N, CA, C and O atoms as a MOPAC input file, in Angstrom:
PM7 MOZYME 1SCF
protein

 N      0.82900 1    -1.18000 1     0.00000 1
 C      0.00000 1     0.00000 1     0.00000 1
 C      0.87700 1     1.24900 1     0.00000 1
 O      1.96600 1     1.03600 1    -0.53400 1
 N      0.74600 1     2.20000 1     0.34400 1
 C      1.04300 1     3.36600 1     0.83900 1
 C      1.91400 1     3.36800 1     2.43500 1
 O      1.48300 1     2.92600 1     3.50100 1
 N      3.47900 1     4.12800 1     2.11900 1
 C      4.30700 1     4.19500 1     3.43500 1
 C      4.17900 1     5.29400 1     4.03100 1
 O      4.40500 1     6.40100 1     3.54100 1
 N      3.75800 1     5.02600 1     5.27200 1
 C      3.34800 1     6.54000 1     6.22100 1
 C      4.46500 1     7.77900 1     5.76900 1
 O      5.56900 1     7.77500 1     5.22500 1
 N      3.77300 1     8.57400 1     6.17400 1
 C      4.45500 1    10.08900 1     5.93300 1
 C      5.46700 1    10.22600 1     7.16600 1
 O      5.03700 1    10.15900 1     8.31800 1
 N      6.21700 1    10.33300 1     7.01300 1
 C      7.51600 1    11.44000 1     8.13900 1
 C      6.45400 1    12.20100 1     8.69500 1
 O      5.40800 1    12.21500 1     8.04700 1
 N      6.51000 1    12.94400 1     9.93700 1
 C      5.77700 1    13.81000 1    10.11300 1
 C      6.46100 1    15.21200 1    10.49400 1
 O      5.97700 1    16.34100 1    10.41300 1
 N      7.76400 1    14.79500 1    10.94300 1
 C      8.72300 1    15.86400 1    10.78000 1
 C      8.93700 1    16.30800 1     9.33800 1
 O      8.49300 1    17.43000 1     9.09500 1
 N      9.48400 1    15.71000 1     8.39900 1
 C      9.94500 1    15.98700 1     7.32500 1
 C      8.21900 1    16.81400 1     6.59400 1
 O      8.31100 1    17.59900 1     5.65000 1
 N      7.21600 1    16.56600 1     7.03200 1
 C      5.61300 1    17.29900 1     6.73500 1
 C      5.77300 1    18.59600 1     7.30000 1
 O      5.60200 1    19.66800 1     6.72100 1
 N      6.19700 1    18.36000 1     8.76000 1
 C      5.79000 1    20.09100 1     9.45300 1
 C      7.11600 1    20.81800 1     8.77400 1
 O      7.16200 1    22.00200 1     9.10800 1
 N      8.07100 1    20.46800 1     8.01700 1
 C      9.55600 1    21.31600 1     7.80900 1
 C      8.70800 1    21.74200 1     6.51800 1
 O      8.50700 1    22.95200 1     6.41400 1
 N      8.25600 1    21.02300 1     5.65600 1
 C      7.76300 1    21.45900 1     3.97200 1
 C      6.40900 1    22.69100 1     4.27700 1
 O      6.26700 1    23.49500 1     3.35600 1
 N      5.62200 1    22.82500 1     5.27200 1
 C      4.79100 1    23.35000 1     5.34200 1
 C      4.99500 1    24.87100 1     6.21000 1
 O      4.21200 1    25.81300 1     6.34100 1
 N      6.23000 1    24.68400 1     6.66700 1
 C      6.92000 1    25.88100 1     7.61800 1
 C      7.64800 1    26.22200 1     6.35100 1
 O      7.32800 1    27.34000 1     5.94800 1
 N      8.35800 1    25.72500 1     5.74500 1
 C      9.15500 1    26.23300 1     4.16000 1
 C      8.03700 1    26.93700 1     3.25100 1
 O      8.17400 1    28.07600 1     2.80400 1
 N      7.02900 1    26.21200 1     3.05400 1
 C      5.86000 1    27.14300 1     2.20900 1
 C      5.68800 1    28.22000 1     3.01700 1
 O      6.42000 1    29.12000 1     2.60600 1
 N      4.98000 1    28.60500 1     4.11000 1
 C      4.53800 1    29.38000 1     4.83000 1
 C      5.46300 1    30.50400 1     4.75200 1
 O      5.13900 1    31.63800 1     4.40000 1
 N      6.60700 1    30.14000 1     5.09100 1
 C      7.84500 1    31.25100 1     4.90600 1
 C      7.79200 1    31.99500 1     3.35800 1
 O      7.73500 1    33.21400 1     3.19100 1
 N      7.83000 1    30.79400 1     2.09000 1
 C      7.29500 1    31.66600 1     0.97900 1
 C      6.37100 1    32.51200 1     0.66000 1
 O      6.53300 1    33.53100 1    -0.01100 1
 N      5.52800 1    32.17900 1     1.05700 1
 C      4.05600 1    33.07100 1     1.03900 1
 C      3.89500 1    34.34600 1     1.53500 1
 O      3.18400 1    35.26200 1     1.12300 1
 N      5.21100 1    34.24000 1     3.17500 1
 C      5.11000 1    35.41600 1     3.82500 1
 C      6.04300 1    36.37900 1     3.56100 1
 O      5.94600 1    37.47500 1     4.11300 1
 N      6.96900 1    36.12700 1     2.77200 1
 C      7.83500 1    37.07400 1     2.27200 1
 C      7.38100 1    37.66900 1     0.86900 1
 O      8.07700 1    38.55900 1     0.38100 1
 N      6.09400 1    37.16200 1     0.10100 1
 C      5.70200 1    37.12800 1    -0.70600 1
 C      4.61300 1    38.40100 1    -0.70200 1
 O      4.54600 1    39.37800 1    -1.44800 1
 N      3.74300 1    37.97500 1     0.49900 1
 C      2.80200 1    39.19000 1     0.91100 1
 C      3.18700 1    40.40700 1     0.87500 1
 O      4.19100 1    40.76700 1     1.49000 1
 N      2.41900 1    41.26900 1     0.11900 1
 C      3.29200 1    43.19600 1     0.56800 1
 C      2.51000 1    43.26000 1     2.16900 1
 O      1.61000 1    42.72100 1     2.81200 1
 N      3.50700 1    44.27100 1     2.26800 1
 C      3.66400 1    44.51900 1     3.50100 1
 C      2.01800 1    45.47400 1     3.78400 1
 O      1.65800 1    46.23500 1     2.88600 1
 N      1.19000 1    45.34100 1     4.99100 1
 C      0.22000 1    45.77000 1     5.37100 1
 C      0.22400 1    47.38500 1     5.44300 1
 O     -0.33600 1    48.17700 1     4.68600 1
 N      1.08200 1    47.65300 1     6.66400 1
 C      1.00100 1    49.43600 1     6.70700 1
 C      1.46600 1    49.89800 1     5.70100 1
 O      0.72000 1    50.76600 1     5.24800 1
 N      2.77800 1    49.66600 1     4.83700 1
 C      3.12600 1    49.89400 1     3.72400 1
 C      2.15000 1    50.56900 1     2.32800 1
 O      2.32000 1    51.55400 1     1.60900 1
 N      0.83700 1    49.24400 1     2.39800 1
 C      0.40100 1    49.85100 1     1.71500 1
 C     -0.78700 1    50.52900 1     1.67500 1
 O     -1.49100 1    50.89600 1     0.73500 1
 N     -0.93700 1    50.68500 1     3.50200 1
 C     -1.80300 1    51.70600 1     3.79300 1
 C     -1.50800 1    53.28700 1     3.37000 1
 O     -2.18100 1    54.20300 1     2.89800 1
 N     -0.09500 1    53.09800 1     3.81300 1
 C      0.35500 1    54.44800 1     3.72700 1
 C      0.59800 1    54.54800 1     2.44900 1
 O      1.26000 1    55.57200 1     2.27800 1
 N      0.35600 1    53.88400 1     1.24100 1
 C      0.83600 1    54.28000 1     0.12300 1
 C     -0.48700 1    54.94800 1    -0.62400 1
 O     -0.55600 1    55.44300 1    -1.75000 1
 N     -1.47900 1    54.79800 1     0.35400 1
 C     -2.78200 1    54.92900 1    -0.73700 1
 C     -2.78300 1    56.76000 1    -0.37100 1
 O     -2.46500 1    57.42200 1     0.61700 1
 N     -3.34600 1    57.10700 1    -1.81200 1
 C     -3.44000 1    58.70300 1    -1.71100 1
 C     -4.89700 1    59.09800 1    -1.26400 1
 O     -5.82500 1    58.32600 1    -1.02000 1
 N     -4.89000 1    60.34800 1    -1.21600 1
 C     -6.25100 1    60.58400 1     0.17000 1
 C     -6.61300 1    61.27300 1    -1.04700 1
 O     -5.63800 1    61.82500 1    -1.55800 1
 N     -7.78400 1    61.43200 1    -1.72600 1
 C     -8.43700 1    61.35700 1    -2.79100 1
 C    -10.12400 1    62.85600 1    -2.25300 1
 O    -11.20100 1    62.60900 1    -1.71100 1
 N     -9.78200 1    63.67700 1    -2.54800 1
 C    -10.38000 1    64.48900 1    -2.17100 1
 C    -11.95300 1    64.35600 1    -2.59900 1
 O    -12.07300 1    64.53100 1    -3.81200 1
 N    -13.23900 1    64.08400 1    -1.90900 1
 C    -14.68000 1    63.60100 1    -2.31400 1
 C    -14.65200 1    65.13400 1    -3.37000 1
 O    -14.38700 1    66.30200 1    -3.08400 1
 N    -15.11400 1    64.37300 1    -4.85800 1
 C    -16.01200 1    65.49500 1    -5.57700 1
 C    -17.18300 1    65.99900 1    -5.84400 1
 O    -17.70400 1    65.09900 1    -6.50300 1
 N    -18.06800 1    66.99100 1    -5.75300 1
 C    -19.10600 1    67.09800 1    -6.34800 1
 C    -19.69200 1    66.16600 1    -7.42200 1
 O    -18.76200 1    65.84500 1    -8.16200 1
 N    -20.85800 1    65.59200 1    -7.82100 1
 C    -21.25000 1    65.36500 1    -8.64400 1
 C    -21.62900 1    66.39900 1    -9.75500 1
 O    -21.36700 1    66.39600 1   -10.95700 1
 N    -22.66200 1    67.71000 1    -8.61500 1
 C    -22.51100 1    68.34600 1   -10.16500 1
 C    -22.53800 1    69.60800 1    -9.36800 1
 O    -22.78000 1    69.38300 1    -8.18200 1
 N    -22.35200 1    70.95600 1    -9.68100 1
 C    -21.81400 1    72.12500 1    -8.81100 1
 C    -23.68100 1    72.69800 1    -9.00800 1
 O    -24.52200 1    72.35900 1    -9.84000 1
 N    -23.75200 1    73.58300 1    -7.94000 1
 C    -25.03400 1    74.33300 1    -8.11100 1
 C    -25.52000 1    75.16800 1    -9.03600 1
 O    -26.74600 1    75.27500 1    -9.00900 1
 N    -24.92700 1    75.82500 1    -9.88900 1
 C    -24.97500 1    76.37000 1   -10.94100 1
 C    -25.88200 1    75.27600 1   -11.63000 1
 O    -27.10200 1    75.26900 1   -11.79900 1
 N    -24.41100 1    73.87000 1   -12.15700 1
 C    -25.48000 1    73.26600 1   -13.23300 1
 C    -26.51500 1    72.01100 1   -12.58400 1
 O    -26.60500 1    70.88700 1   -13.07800 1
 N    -27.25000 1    72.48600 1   -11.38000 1
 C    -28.01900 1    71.46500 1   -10.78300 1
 C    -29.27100 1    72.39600 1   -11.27500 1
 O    -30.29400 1    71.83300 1   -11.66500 1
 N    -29.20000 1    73.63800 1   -11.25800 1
 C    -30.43900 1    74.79000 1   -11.62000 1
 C    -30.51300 1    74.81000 1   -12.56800 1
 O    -31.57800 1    75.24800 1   -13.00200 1
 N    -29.36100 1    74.31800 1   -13.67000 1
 C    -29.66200 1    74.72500 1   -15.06100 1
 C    -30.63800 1    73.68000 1   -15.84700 1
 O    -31.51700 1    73.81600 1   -16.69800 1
 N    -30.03700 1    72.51900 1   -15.12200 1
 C    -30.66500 1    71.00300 1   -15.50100 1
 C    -31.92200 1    71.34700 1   -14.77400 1
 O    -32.33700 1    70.89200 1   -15.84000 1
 N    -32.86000 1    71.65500 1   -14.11300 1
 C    -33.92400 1    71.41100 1   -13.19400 1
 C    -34.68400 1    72.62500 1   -14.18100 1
 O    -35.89800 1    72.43000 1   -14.24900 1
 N    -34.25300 1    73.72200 1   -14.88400 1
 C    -34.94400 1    74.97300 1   -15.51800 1
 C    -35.17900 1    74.32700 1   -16.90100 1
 O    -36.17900 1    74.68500 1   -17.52400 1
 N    -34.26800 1    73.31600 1   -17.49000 1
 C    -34.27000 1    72.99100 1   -18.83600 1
 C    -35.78900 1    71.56600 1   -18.52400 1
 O    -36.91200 1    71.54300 1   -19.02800 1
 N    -35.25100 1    70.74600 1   -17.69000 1
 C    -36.63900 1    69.81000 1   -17.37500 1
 C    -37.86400 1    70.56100 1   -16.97400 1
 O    -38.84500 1    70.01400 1   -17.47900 1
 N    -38.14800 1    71.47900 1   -16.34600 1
 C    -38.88100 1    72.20000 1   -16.25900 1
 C    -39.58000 1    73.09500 1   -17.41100 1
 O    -40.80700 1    73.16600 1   -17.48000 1
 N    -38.84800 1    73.67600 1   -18.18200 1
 C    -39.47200 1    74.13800 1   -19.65600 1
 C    -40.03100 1    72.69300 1   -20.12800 1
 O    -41.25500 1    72.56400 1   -20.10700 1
 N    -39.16100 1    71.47900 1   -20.59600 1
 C    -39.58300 1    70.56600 1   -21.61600 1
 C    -41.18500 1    69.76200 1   -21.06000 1
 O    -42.04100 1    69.07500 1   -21.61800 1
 N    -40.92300 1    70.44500 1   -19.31800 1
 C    -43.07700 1    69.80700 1   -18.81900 1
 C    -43.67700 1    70.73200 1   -19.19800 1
 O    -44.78300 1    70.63500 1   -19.72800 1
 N    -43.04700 1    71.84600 1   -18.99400 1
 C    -44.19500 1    72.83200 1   -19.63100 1
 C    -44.72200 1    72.76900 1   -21.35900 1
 O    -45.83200 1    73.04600 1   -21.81500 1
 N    -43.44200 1    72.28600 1   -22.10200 1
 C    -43.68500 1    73.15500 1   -23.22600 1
 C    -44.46700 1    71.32200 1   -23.88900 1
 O    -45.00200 1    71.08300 1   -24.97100 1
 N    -44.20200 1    70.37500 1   -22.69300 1
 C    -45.13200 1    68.80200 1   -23.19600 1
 C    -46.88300 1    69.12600 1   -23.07500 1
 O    -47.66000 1    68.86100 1   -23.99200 1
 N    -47.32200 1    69.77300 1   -21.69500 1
 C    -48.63100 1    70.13200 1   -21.26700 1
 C    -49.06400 1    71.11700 1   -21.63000 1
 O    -50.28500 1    71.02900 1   -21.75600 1
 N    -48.71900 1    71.95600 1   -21.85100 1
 C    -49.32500 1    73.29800 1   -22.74300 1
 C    -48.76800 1    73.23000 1   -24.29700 1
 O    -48.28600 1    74.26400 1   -24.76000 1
 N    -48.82200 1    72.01900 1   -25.13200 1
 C    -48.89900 1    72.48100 1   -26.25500 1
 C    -49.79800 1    72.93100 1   -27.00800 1
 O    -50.91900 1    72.45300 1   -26.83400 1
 N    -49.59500 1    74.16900 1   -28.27300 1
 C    -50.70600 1    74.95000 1   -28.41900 1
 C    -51.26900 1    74.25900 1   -29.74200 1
 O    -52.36900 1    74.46400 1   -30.25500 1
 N    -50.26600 1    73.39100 1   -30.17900 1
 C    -50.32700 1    73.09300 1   -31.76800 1
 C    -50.87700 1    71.85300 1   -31.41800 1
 O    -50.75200 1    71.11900 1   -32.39800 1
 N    -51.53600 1    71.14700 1   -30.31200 1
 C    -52.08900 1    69.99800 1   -30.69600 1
 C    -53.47500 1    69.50700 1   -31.05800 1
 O    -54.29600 1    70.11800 1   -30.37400 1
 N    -53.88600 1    68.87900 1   -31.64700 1
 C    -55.29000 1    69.07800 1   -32.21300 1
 C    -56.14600 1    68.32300 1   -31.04300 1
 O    -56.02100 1    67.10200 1   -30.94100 1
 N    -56.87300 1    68.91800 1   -30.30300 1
 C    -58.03000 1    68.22200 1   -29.42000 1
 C    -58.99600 1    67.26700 1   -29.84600 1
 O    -59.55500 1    66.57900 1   -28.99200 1
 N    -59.30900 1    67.11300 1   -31.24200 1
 C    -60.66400 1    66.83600 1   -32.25200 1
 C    -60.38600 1    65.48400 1   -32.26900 1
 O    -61.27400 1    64.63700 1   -32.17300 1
 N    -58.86200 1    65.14700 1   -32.41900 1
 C    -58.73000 1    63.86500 1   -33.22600 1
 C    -59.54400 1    62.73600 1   -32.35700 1
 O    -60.35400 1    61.92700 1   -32.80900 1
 N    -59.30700 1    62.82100 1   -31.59000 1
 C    -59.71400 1    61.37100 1   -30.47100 1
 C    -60.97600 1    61.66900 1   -30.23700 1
 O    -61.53300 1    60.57600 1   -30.13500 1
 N    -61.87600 1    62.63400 1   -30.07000 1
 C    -63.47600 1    62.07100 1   -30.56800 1
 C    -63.93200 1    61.78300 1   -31.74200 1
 O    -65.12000 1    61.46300 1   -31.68800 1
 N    -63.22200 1    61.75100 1   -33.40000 1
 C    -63.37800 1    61.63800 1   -33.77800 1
 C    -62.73600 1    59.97900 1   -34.52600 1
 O    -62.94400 1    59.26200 1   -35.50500 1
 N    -62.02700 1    60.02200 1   -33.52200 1
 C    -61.07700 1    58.48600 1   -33.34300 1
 C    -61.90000 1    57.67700 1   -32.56000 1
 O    -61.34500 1    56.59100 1   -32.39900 1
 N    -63.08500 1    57.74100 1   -31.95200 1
 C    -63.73300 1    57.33000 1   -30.87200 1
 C    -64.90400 1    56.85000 1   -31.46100 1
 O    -65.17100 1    55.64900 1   -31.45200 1
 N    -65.65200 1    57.72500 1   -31.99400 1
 C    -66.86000 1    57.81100 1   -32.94100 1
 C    -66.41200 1    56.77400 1   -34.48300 1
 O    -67.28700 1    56.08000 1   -35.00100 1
 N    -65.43100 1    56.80100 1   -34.87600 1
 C    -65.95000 1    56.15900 1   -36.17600 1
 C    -65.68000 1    54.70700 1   -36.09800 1
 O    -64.90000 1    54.00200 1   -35.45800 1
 N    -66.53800 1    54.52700 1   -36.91300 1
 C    -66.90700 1    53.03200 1   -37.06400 1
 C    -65.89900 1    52.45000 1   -38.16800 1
 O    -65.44700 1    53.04600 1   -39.14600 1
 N    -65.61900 1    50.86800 1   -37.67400 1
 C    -64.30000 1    49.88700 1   -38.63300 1
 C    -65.19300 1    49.93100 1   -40.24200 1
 O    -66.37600 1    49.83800 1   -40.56900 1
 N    -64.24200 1    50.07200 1   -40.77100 1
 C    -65.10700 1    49.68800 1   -42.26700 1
 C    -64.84900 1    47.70000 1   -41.94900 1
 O    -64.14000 1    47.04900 1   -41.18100 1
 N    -66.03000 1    47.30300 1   -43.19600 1
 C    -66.64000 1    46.13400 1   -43.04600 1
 C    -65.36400 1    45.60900 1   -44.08900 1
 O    -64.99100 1    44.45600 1   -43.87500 1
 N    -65.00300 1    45.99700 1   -44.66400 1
 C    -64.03400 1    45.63000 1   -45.45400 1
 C    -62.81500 1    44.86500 1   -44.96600 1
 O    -62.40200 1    43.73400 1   -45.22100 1
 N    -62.28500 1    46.03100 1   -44.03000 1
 C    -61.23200 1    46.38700 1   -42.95400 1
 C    -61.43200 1    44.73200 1   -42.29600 1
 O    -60.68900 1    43.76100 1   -42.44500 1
 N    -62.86700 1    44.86200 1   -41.44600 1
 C    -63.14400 1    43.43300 1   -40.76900 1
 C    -62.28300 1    42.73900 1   -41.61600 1
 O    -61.05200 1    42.77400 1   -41.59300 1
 N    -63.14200 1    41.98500 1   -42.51100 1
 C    -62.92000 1    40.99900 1   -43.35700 1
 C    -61.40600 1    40.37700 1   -43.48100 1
 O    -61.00100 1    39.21500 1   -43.47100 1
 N    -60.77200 1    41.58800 1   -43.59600 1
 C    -59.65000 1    41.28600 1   -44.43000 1
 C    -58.68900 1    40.63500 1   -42.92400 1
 O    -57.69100 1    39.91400 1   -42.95600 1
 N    -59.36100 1    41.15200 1   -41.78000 1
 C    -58.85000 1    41.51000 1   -40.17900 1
 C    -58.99800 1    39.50900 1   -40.04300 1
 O    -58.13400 1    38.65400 1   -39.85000 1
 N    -60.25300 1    39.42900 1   -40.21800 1
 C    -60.75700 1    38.03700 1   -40.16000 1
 C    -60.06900 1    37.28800 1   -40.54100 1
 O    -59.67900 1    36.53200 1   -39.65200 1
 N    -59.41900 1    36.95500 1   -42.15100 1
 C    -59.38200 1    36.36300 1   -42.58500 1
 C    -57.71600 1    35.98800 1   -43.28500 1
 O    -57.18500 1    35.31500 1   -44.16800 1
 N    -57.32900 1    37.14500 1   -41.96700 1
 C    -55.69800 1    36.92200 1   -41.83100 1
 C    -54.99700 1    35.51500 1   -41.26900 1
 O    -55.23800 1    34.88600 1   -40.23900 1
 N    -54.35300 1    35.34700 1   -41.98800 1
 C    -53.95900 1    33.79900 1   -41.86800 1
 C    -52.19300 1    33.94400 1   -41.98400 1
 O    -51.62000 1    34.04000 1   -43.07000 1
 N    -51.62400 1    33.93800 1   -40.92100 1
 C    -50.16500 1    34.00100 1   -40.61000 1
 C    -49.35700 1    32.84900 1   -40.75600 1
 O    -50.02600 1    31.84600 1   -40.50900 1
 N    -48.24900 1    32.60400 1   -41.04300 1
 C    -47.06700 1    32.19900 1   -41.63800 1
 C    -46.96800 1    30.71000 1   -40.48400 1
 O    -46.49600 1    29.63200 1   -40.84500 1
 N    -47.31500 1    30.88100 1   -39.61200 1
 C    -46.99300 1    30.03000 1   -38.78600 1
 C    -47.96900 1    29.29900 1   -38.48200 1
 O    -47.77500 1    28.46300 1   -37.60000 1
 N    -49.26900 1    29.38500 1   -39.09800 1
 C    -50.56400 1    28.80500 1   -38.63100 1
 C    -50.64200 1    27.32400 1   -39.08100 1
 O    -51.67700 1    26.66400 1   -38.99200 1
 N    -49.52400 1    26.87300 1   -39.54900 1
 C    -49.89700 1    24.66000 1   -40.35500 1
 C    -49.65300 1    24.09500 1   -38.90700 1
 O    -50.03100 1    22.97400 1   -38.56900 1
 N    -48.84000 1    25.16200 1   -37.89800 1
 C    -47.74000 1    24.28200 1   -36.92900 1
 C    -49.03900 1    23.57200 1   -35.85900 1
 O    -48.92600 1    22.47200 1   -35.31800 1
 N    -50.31100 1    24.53800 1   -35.71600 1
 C    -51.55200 1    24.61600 1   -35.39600 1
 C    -52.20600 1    23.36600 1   -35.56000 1
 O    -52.90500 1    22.84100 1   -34.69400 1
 N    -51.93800 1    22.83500 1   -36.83400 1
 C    -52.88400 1    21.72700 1   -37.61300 1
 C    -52.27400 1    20.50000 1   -36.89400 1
 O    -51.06200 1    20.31300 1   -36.99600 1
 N    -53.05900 1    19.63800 1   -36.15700 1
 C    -52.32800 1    18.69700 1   -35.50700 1
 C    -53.45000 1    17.33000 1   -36.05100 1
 O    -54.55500 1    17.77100 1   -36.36400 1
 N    -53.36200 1    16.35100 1   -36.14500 1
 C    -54.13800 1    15.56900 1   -36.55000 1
 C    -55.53800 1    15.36700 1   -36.27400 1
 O    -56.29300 1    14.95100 1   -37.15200 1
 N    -56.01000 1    15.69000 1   -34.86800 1
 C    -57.07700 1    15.95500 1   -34.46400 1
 C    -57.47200 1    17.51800 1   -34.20600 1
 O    -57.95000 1    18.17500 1   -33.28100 1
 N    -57.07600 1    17.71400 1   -35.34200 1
 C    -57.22600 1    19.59500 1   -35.28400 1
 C    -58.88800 1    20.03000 1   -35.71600 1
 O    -59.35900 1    21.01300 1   -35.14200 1
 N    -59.59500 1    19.41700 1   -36.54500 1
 C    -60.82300 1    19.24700 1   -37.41600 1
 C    -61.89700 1    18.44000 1   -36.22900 1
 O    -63.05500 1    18.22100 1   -36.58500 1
 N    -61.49600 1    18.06900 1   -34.98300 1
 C    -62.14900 1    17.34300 1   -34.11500 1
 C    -62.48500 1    18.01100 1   -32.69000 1
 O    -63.38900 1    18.02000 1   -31.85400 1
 N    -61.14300 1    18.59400 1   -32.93100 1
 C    -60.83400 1    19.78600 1   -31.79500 1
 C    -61.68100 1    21.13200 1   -31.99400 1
 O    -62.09200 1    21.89400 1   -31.11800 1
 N    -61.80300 1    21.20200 1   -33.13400 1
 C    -62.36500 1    23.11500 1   -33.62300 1
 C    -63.70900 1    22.62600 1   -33.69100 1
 O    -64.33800 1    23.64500 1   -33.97600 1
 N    -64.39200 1    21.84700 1   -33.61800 1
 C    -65.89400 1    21.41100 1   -33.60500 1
 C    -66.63700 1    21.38300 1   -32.31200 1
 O    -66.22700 1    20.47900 1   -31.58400 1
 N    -67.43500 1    21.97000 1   -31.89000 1
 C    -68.29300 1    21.57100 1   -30.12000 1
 C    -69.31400 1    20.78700 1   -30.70800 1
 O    -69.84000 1    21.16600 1   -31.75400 1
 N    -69.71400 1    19.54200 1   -30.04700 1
 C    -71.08100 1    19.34600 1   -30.34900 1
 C    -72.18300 1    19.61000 1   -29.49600 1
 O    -72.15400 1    19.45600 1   -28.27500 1
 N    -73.46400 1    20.13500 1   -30.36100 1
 C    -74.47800 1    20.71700 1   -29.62500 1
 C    -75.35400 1    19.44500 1   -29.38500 1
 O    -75.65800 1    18.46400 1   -30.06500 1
 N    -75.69200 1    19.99400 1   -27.81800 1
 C    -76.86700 1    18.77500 1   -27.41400 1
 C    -78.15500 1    19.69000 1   -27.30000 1
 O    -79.09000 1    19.04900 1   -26.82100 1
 N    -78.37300 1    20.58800 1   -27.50600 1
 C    -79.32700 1    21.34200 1   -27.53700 1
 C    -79.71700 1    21.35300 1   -26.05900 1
 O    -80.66200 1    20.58200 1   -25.89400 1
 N    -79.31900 1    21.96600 1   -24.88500 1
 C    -79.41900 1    21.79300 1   -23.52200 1
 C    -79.55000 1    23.48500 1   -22.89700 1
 O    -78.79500 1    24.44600 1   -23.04200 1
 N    -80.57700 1    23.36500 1   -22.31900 1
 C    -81.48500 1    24.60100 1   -22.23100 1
 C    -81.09800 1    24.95300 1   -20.56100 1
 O    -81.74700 1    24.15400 1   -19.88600 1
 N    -80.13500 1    26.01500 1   -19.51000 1
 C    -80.30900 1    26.16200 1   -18.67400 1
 C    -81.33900 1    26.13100 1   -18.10500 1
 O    -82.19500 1    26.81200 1   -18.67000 1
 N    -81.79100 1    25.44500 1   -16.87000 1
 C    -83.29900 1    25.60500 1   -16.42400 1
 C    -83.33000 1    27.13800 1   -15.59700 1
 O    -82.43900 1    27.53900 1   -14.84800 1
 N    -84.63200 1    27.89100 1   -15.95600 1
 C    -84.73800 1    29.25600 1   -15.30200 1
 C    -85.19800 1    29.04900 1   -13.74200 1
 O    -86.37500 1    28.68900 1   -13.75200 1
 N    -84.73100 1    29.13900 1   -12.50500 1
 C    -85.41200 1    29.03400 1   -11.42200 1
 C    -85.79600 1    31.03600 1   -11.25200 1
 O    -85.01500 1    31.96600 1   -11.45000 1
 N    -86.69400 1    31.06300 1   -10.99200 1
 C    -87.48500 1    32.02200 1   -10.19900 1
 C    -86.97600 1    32.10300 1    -8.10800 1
 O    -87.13200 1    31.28900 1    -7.19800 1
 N    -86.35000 1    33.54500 1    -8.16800 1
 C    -85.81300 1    33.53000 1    -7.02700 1
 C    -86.29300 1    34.99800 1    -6.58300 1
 O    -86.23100 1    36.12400 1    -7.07500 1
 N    -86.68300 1    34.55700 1    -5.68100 1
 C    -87.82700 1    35.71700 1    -5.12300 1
 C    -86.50800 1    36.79700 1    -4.41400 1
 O    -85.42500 1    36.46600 1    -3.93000 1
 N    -87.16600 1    38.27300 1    -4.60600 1
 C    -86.26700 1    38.73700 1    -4.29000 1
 C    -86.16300 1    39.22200 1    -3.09600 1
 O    -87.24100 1    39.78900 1    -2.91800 1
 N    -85.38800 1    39.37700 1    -1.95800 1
 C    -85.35600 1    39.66300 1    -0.03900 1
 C    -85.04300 1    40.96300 1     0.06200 1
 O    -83.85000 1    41.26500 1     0.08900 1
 N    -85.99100 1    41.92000 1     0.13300 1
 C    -86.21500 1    43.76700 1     0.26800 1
 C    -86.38900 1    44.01100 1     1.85600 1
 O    -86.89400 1    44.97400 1     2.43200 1
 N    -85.86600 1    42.94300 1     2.33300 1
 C    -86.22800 1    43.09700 1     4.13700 1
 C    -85.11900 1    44.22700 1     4.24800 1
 O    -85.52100 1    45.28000 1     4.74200 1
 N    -84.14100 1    44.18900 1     3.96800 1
 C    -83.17700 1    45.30500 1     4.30900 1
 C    -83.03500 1    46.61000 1     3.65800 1
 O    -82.07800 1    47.26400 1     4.07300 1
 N    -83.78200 1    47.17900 1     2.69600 1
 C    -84.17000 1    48.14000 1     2.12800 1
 C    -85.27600 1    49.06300 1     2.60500 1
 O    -86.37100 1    48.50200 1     2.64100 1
 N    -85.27100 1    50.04700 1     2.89500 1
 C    -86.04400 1    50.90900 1     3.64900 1
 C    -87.14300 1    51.46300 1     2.56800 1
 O    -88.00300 1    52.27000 1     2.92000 1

């Protein structure tokens, strides 16, 4: 099988790494003190925080008070009726991807059959006890 490990000759290889690693590390305060002290900047100076807030401010105004926009269109966008044509053609649009649809029981599937079945009407009296 396998001959046990030395265990001296283990703790000497792992005190030898350790020693590499640590001469390896930069030094801690070193490179505290190396970092430069970096003065916080403004994002943006007051001047152009007013200029930006006067320019957004015109572009709400000049969105809600426009003078050139026509009021008419959208009742008259409201009021008219689809041409029958329009339908038709709306109907009878048939897209590129519609065979993927057709599955063998597709003609079995698109059919309901009617049993001719009539909800029964019950008569339900109506309770005005709580109405004054």
């Amino acid at each position: 099988m396998t001959e046990p490990l030395n265990e001296n000759q283990l703790k000497a290889d792992f005190r030898h790494l350790r020693e590499i690693e640590t001469q390896a590390a930069p030094d801690f305060r070193r490179s505290l003190a190396g970092v430069p002290q970096v003065e916080p900047r403004r994002r943006f100076r007051p001047a152009m925080q007013f200029a930006m807030s006067a320019v957004v401010l015109v572009a709400i105004i000049a969105v809600f008070l426009n003078p050139g926009r026509d009021q008419t269109i959208p009742a008259t966008a409201e009021t008219a009726l689809p041409s029958t044509e329009e339908a038709a053609l709306a109907a009878a649009l048939e897209m590129p991807t519609d065979f993927l649809l057709d599955t063998p029981w597709f003609e079995l599937a698109r059919t309901t059959p009617d049993f001719d079945f009539q909800f029964p009407q019950y008569d339900i009296p109506e309770d005005l006890s709580d109405e004054i």
